[in-house]
Coordinates of C-alpha atoms in Angstrom, one line a residue:
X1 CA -24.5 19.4 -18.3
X2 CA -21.2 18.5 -18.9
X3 CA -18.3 15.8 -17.4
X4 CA -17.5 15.0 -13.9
X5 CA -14.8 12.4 -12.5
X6 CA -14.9 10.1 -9.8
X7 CA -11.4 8.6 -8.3
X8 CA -11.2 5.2 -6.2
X9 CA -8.2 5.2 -4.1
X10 CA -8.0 1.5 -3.2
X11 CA -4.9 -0.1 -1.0
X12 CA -3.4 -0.9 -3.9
X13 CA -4.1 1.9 -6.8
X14 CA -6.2 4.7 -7.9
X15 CA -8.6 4.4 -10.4
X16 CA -10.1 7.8 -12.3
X17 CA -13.2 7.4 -14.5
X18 CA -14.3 10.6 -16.4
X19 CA -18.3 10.3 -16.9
X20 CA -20.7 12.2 -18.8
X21 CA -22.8 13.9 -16.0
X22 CA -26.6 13.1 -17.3
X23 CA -26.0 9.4 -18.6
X24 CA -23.5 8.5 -16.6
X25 CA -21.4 6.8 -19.0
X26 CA -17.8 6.6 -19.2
X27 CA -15.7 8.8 -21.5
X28 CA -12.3 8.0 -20.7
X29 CA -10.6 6.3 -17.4
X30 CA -6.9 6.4 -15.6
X31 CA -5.0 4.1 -13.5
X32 CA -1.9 4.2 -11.3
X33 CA -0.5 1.7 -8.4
X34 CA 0.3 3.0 -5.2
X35 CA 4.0 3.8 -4.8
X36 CA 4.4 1.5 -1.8
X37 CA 7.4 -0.7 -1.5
X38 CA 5.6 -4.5 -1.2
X39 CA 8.1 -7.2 -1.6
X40 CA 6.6 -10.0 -3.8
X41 CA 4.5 -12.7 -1.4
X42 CA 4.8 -10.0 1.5
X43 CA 1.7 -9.0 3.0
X44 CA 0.3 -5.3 2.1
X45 CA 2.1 -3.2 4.7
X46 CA -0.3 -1.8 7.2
X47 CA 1.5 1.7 7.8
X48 CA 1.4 3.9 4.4
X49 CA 2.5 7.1 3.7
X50 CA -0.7 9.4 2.8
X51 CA 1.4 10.7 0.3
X52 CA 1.3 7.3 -2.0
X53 CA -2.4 8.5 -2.5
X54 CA -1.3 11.5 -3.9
X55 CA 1.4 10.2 -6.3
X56 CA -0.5 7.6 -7.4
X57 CA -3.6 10.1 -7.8
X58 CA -1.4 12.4 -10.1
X59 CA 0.2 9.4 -12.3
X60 CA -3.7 8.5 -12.6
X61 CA -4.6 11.8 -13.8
X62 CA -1.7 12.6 -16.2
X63 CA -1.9 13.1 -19.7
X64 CA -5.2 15.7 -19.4
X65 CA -7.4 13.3 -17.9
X66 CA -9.4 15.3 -16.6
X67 CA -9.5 18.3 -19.0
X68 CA -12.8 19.7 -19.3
X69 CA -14.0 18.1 -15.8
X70 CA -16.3 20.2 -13.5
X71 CA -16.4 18.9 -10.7
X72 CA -14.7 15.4 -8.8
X73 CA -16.0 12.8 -6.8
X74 CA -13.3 10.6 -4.1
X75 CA -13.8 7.0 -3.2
X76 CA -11.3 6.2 -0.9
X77 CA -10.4 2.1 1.0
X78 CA -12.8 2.2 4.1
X79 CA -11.1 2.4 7.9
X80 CA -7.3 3.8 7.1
X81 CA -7.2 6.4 10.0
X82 CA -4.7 9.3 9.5
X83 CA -3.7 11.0 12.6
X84 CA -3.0 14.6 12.7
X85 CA -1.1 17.2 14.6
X86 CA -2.3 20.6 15.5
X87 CA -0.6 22.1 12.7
X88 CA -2.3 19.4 9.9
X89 CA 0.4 17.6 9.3
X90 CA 0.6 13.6 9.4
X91 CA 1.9 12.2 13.3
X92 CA 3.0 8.8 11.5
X93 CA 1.6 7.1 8.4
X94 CA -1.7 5.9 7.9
X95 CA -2.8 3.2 9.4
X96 CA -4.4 1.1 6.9
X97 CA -6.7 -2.2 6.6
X98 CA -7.4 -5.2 8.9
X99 CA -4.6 -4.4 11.0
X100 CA -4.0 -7.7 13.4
X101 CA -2.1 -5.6 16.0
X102 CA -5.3 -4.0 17.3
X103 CA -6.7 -7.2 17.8
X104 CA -6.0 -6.8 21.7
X105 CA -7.2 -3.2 21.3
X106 CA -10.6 -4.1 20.1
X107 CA -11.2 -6.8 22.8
X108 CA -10.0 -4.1 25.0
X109 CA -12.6 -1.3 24.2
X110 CA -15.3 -4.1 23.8
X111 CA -15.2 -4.5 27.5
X112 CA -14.2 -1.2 28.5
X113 CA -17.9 -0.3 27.3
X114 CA -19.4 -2.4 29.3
X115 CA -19.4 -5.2 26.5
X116 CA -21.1 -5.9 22.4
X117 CA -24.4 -4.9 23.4
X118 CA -23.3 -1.5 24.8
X119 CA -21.2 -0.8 21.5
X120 CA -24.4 -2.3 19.3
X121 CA -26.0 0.5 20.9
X122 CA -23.9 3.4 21.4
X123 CA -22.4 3.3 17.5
X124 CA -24.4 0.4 15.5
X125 CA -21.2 -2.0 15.7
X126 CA -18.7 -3.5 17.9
X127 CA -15.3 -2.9 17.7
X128 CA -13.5 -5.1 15.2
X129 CA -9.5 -4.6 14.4
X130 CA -9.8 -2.9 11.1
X131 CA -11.8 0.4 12.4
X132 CA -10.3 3.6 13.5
X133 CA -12.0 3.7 16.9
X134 CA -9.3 0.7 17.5
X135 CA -6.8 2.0 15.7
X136 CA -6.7 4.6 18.2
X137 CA -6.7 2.2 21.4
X138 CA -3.8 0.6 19.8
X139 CA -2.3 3.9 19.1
X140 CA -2.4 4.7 22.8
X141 CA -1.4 1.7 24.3
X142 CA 1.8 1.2 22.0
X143 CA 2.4 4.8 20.7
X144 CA 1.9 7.0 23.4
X145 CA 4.1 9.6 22.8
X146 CA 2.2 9.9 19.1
X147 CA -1.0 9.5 20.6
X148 CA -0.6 12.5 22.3
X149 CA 0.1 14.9 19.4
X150 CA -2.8 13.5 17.4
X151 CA -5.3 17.0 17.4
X152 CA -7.2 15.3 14.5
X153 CA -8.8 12.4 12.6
X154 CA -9.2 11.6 9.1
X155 CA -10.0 8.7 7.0
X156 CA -8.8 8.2 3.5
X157 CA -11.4 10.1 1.6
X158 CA -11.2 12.9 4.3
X159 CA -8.1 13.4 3.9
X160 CA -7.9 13.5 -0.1
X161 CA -10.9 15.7 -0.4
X162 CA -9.1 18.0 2.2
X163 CA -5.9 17.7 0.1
X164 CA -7.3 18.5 -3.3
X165 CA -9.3 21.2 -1.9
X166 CA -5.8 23.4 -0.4
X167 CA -6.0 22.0 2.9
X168 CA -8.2 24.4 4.1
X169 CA -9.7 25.2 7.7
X170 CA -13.1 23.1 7.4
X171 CA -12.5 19.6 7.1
X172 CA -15.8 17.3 5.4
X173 CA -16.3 13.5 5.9
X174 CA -19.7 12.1 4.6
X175 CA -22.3 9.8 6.4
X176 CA -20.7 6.4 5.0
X177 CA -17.6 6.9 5.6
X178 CA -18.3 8.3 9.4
X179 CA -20.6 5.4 10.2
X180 CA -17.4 2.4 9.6
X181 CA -15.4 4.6 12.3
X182 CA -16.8 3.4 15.4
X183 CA -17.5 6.8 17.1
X184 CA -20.6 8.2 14.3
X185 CA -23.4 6.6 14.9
X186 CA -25.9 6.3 12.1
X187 CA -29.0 6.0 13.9
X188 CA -28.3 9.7 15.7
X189 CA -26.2 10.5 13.0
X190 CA -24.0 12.0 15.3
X191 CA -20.3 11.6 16.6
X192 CA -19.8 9.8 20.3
X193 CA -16.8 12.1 21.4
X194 CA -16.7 10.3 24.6
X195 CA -15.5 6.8 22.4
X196 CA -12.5 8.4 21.5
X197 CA -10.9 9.5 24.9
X198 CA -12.4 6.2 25.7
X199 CA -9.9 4.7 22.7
X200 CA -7.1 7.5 22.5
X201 CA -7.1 9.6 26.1
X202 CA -8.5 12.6 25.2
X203 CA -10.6 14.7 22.6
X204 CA -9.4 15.4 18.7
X205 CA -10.7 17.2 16.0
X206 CA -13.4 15.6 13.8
X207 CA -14.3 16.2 10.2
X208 CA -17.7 17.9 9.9
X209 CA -20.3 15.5 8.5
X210 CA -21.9 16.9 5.3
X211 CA -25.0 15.9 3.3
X212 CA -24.9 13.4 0.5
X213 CA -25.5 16.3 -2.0
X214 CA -23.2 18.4 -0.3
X215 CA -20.0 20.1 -1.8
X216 CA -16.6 19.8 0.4
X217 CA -16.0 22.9 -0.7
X218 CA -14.2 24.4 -4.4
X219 CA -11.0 24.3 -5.8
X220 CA -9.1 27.7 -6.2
X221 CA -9.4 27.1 -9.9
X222 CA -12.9 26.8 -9.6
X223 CA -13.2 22.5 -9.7
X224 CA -15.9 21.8 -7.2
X225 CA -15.5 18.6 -4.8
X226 CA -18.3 16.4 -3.5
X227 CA -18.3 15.4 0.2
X228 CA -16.5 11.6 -1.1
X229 CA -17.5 8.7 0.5
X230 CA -16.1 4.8 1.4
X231 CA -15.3 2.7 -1.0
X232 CA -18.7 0.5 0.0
X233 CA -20.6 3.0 -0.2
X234 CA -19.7 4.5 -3.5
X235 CA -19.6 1.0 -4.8
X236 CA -23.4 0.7 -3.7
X237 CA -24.1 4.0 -5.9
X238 CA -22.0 3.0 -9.2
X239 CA -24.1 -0.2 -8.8
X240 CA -27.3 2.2 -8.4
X241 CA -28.9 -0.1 -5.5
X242 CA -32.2 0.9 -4.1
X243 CA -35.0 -0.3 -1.3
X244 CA -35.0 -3.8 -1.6
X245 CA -31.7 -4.9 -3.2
X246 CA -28.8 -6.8 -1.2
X247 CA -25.3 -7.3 -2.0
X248 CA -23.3 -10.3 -1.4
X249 CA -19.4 -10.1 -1.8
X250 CA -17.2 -12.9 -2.3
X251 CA -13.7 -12.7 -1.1
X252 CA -11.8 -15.3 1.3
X253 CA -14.0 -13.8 3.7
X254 CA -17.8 -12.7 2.7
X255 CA -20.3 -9.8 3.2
X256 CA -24.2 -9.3 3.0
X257 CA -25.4 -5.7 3.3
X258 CA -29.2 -4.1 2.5
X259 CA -30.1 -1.2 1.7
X260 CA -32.5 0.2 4.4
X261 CA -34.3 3.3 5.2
X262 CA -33.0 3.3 9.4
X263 CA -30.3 1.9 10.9
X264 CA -30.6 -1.3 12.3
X265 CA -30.3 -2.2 16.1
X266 CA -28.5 -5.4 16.9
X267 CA -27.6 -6.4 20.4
X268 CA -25.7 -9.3 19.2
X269 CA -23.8 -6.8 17.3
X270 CA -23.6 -9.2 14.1
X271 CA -25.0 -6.2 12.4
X272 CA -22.9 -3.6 11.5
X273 CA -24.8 -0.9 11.4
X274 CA -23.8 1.9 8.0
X275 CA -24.7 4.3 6.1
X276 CA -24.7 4.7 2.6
X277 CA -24.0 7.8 -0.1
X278 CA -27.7 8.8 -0.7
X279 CA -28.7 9.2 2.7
X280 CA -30.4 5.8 3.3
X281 CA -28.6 3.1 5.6
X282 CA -26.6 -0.2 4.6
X283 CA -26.3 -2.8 6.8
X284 CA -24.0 -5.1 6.7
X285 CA -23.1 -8.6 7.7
X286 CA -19.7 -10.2 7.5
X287 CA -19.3 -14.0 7.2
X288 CA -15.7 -14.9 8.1
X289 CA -15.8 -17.7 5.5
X290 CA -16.9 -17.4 1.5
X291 CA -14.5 -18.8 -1.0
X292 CA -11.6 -19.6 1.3
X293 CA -14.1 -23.0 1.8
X294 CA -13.7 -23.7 -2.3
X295 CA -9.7 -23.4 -2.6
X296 CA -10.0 -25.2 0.6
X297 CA -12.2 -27.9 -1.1
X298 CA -10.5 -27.6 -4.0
X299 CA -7.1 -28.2 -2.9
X300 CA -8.6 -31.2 -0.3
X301 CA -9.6 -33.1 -4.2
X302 CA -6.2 -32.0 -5.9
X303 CA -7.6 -29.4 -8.4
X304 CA -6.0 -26.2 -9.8
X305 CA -8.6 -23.7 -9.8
X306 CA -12.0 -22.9 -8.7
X307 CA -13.2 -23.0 -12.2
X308 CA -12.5 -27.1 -12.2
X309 CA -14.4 -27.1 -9.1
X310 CA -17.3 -25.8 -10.4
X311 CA -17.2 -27.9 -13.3
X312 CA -17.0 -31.4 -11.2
X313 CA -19.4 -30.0 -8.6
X314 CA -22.0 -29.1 -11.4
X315 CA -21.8 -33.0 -12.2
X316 CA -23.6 -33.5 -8.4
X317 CA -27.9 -32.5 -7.8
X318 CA -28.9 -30.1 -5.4
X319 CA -28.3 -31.7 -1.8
X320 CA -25.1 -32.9 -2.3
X321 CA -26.7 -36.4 -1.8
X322 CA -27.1 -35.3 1.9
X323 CA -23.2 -33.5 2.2
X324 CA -23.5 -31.5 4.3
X325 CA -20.7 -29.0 5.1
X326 CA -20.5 -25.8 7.6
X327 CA -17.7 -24.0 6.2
X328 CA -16.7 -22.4 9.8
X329 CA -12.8 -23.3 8.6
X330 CA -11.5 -20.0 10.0
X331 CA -14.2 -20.0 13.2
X332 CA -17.1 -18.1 12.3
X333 CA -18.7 -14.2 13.1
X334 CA -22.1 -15.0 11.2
X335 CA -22.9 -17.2 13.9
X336 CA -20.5 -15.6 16.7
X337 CA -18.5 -18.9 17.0
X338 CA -14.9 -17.8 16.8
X339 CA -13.0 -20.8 18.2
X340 CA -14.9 -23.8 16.0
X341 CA -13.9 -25.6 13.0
X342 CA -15.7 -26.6 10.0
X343 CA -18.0 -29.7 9.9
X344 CA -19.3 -32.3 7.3
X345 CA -21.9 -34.4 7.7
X346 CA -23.9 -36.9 6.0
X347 CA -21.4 -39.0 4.8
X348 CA -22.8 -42.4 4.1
X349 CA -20.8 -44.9 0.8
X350 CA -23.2 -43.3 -2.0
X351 CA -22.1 -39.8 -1.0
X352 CA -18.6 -39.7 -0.4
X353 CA -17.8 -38.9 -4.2
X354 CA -15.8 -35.9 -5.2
X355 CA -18.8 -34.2 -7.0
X356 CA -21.1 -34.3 -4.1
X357 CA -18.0 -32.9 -2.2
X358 CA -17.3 -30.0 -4.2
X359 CA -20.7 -29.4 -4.7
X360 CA -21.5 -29.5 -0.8
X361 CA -18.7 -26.5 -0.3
X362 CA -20.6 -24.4 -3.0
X363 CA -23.8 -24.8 -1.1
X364 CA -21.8 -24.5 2.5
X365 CA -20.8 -21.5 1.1
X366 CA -23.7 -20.2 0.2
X367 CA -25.8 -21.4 3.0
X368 CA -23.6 -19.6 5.4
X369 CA -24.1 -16.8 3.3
X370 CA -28.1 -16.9 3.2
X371 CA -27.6 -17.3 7.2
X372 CA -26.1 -13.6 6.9
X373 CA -29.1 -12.6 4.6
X374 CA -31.4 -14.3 6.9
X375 CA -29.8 -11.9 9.8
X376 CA -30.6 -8.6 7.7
X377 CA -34.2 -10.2 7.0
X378 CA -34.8 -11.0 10.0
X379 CA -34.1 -7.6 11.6
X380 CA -36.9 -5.8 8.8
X381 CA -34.5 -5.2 6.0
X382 CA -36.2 -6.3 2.8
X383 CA -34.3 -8.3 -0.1
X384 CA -36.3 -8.3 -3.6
X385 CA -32.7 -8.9 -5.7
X386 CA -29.2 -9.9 -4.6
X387 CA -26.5 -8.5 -6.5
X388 CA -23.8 -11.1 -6.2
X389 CA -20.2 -9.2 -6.5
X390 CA -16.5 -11.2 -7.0
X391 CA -15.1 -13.6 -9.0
X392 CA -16.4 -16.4 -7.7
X393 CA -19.6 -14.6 -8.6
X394 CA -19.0 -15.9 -12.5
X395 CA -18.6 -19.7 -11.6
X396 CA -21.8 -21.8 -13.1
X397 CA -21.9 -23.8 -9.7
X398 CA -22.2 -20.4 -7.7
X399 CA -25.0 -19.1 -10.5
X400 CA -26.6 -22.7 -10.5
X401 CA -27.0 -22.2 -6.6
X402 CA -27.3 -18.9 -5.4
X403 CA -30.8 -18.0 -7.0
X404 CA -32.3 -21.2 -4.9
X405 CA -30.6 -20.4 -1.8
X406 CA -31.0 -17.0 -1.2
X407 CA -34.8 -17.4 -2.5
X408 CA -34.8 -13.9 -4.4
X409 CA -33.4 -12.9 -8.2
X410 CA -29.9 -12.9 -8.3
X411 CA -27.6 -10.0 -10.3
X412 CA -24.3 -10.8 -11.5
X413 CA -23.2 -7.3 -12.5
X414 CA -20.6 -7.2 -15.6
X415 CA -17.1 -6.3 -13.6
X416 CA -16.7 -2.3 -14.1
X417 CA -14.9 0.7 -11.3
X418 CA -18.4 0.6 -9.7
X419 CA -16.4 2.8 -6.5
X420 CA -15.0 5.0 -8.9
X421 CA -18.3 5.3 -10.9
X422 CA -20.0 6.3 -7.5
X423 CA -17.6 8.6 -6.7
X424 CA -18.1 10.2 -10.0
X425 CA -21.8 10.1 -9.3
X426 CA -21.7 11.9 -6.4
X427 CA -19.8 14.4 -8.1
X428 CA -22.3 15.1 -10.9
X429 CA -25.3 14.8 -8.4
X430 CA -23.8 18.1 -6.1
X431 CA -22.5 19.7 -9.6
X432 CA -26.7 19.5 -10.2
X433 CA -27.6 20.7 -6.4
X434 CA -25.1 23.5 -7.2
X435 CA -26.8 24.7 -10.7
X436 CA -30.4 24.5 -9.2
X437 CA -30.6 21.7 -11.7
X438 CA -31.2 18.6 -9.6
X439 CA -32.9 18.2 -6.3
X440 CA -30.6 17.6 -3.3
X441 CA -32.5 14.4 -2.0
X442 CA -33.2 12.8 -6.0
X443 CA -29.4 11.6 -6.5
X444 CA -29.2 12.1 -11.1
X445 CA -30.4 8.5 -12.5
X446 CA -27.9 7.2 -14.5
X447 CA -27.7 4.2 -16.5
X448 CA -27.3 0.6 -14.3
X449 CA -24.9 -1.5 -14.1
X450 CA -24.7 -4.1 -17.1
X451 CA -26.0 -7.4 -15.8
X452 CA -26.8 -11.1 -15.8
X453 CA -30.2 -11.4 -14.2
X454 CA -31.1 -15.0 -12.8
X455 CA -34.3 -16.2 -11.5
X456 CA -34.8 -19.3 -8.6
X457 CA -38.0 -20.3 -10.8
X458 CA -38.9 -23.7 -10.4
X459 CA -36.2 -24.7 -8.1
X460 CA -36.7 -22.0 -5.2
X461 CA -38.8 -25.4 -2.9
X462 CA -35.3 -27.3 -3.9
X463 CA -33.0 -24.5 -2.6
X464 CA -35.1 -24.1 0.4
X465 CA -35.2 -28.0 1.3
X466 CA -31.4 -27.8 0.8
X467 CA -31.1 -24.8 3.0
X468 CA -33.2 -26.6 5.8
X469 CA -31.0 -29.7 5.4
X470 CA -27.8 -27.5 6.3
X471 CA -29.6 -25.7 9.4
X472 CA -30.9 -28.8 10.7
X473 CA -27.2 -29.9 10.8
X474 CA -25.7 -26.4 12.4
X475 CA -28.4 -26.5 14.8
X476 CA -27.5 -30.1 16.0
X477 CA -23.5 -29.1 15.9
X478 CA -24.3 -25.7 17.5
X479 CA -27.8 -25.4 18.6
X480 CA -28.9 -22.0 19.5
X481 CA -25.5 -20.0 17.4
X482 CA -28.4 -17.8 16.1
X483 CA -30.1 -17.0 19.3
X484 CA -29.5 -13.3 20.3

């Protein structure tokens, strides 16, 4: 068929991968950073300039990248809400990431609703500081003057599809990135209108949602452009997840999302309820702790790096000896405890050894995260394989672990642009739809992501005796966290 390209705008860069359309592999790739002034050891700014995307985009595409390309694919960081005027053009920058100003805000519009479960059902997730619907409520309350000229609302990968295409009349979003917005739902699949005076005062223009397949439209020189999707989501399709697989992510903080056929209803609202590129749903549970616990632990013994960590900690047994540690160092989301602190227990003489230590924050860690899995499971989502994403991911004490804990196989996918890989996916799959060559609900198969596949075998009643020694001790610390 050809080549198509896929681009991950991420806070930081953009990333351009140039793929052949029916295998999927990658012919040549681009890169660029951001132009954004970031003092070294400042934190990311959380107002950009749209127009860093498109620098950044260009630099990545110089040199004829993308000679020969048919059609283009955008992956764009998930929540930046870009406020419009009537006329298109930006009211102030983009507001960009986990923003803490709109902490208030989202407490705000929590009870404004009528409280979690009234959000769980009216969008599939509460409000949390990082989405747009808060963004606005923040917006109102401490820019009222540009709250009022905002006519319309993008996200990132709106707004560069809309950009690339001319800027014309129509504007496109896709199912993914409308569900993380807090006013799409994904079990209607439509927008609540009445969220947004709720957040901002009064009504705005919303991109049209199109199909997964969809094109946003052509290029006057005849490039066609997919819908685009979040950065989750595309990362979900580079990785070419299916029914049954799960993804844990480990950052400071972690994640555990599904792939589902429906959105999920929580009450408790520990779900967050999205959906994905293909038309299928992802759920997704955050945990507010992952590997901040190991540079925690790590520091607490005096070591340099998570890899000695592992190293002592692989020198311990499953069990920890009976260490037990809840790695709630930050408070916790997955249980909704935000104003505790981290526990260990079971220290007795033979146990309080630095091994058994740094081999109780691996399997905090990981228990906390199997908790998240356990939510998603427990709600009807099914988990044959976990695809284990981050750094961390490549420590032996997290690969020793993770197969016995979460009870399933365990894929530790090489590191690759899996967003930009998605994107470029997406790209090829409505090039097909636009041939007649491929069916608009059969996304084109391309080759998966290269892997390290590991089984829990003979140790799956060990991990599970584990895990029940670590809920045993969060249910005596905090009986009932898990109750809806």
């Amino acid at each position: 068929m050809g080549i198509v390209a896929g681009l991950d705008s991420s806070p930081d860069f953009t990333r351009i991968v140039v793929c052949d359309t029916d295998t999927g592999a990658v012919l040549r790739q681009g890169y660029a950073p951001h132009p954004v002034d970031t003092p070294d050891g400042a934190a990311r700014p959380s107002d950009v300039d749209p127009q860093a995307w498109l620098l950044s985009l260009g630099e990545a595409a110089g040199g004829g990248l993308l000679e020969g390309v048919q059609a283009i694919g955008v992956s764009a960081q998930q929540n930046a809400l870009v406020p419009l005027d009537a006329q298109g053009n930006t009211v102030r920058p983009a507001i960009v990431g986990g923003d803490k100003r709109a902490q208030v805000a989202a407490a705000d519009l929590v009870d404004a609703l009528g409280g979690r479960e009234a959000w769980a059902q009216a969008v599939g997730c509460v409000p949390q500081a990082a989405q747009p619907v808060t963004k606005l409520r923040w917006l109102a309350r401490t820019e009222p003057e540009n709250a009022r000229r905002t006519a319309v609302l993008l996200q990132a990968h709106d707004w560069l599809v809309w950009q690339l295409l001319g800027r014309p009349v129509r504007r496109t979003t896709d199912r993914g990135g409308a569900s993380g917005t807090g006013y799409w739902s994904a079990a209607t699949g439509g927008y609540r209108p009445d969220l947004i005076e709720l957040a901002l005062g009064h009504q705005a223009m919303l991109p049209e949602v199109i199909g997964p397949s969809d094109a946003a439209g052509t290029t006057p020189e005849g490039l066609l452009i997919s819908a685009g999707t979040g950065e989750t989501m595309a990362a979900a399709f580079g990785l070419g997840l299916g029914f049954g697989d799960a993804v844990v992510s480990l950052g400071a903080s972690g994640s555990v999302m599904a792939v589902h056929t429906e959105a999920l209803a929580d009450t408790s609202g520990m779900i967050t309820s999205l959906a994905d590129a293909t038309g299928m749903h992802l759920p997704v549970v955050t945990t507010l702790n992952a590997v901040r616990a190991l540079r925690g632990t790590a520091e607490l013994l005096g070591l340099t790096d998570l890899e000695a960590l592992s190293d002592l900690a692989m020198k311990s047994t499953p069990g920890s000896h009976g260490l037990v540690m809840l790695p709630y160092l930050e408070g916790e989301r997955t249980p909704n405890l935000p104003h505790t602190a981290g526990t260990l227990a079971g220290l007795r003489r033979e146990s309080m050894k630095a091994e058994h230590l740094a081999r109780a924050a691996f399997e905090g860690m990981l228990c906390g995260l199997a908790d998240a899995l356990d939510v998603l499971r427990g709600r009807g989502a099914e988990v044959r394989r976990v695809f284990l994403l981050g750094q961390a991911a490549e420590l032996p004490a997290v690969q020793a672990a993770a197969p016995m804990l979460f009870g399933a196989q365990v894929v530790v996918p090489q590191p690759a642009d899996y967003a930009a890989i998605g994107a470029a996916r997406q790209a090829a799959w409505a090039l097909g739809v636009s041939q007649g060559t491929l069916d608009p609900r059969t996304p084109p198969v391309w080759q998966g992501a290269a892997a390290q596949v590991l089984e829990p075998g003979d140790e799956l009643a060990v991990g599970q005796a584990v895990r029940q020694q670590f809920i045993s001790v969060r249910e005596q610390t905090h009986p009932g966290a898990f109750r809806s």
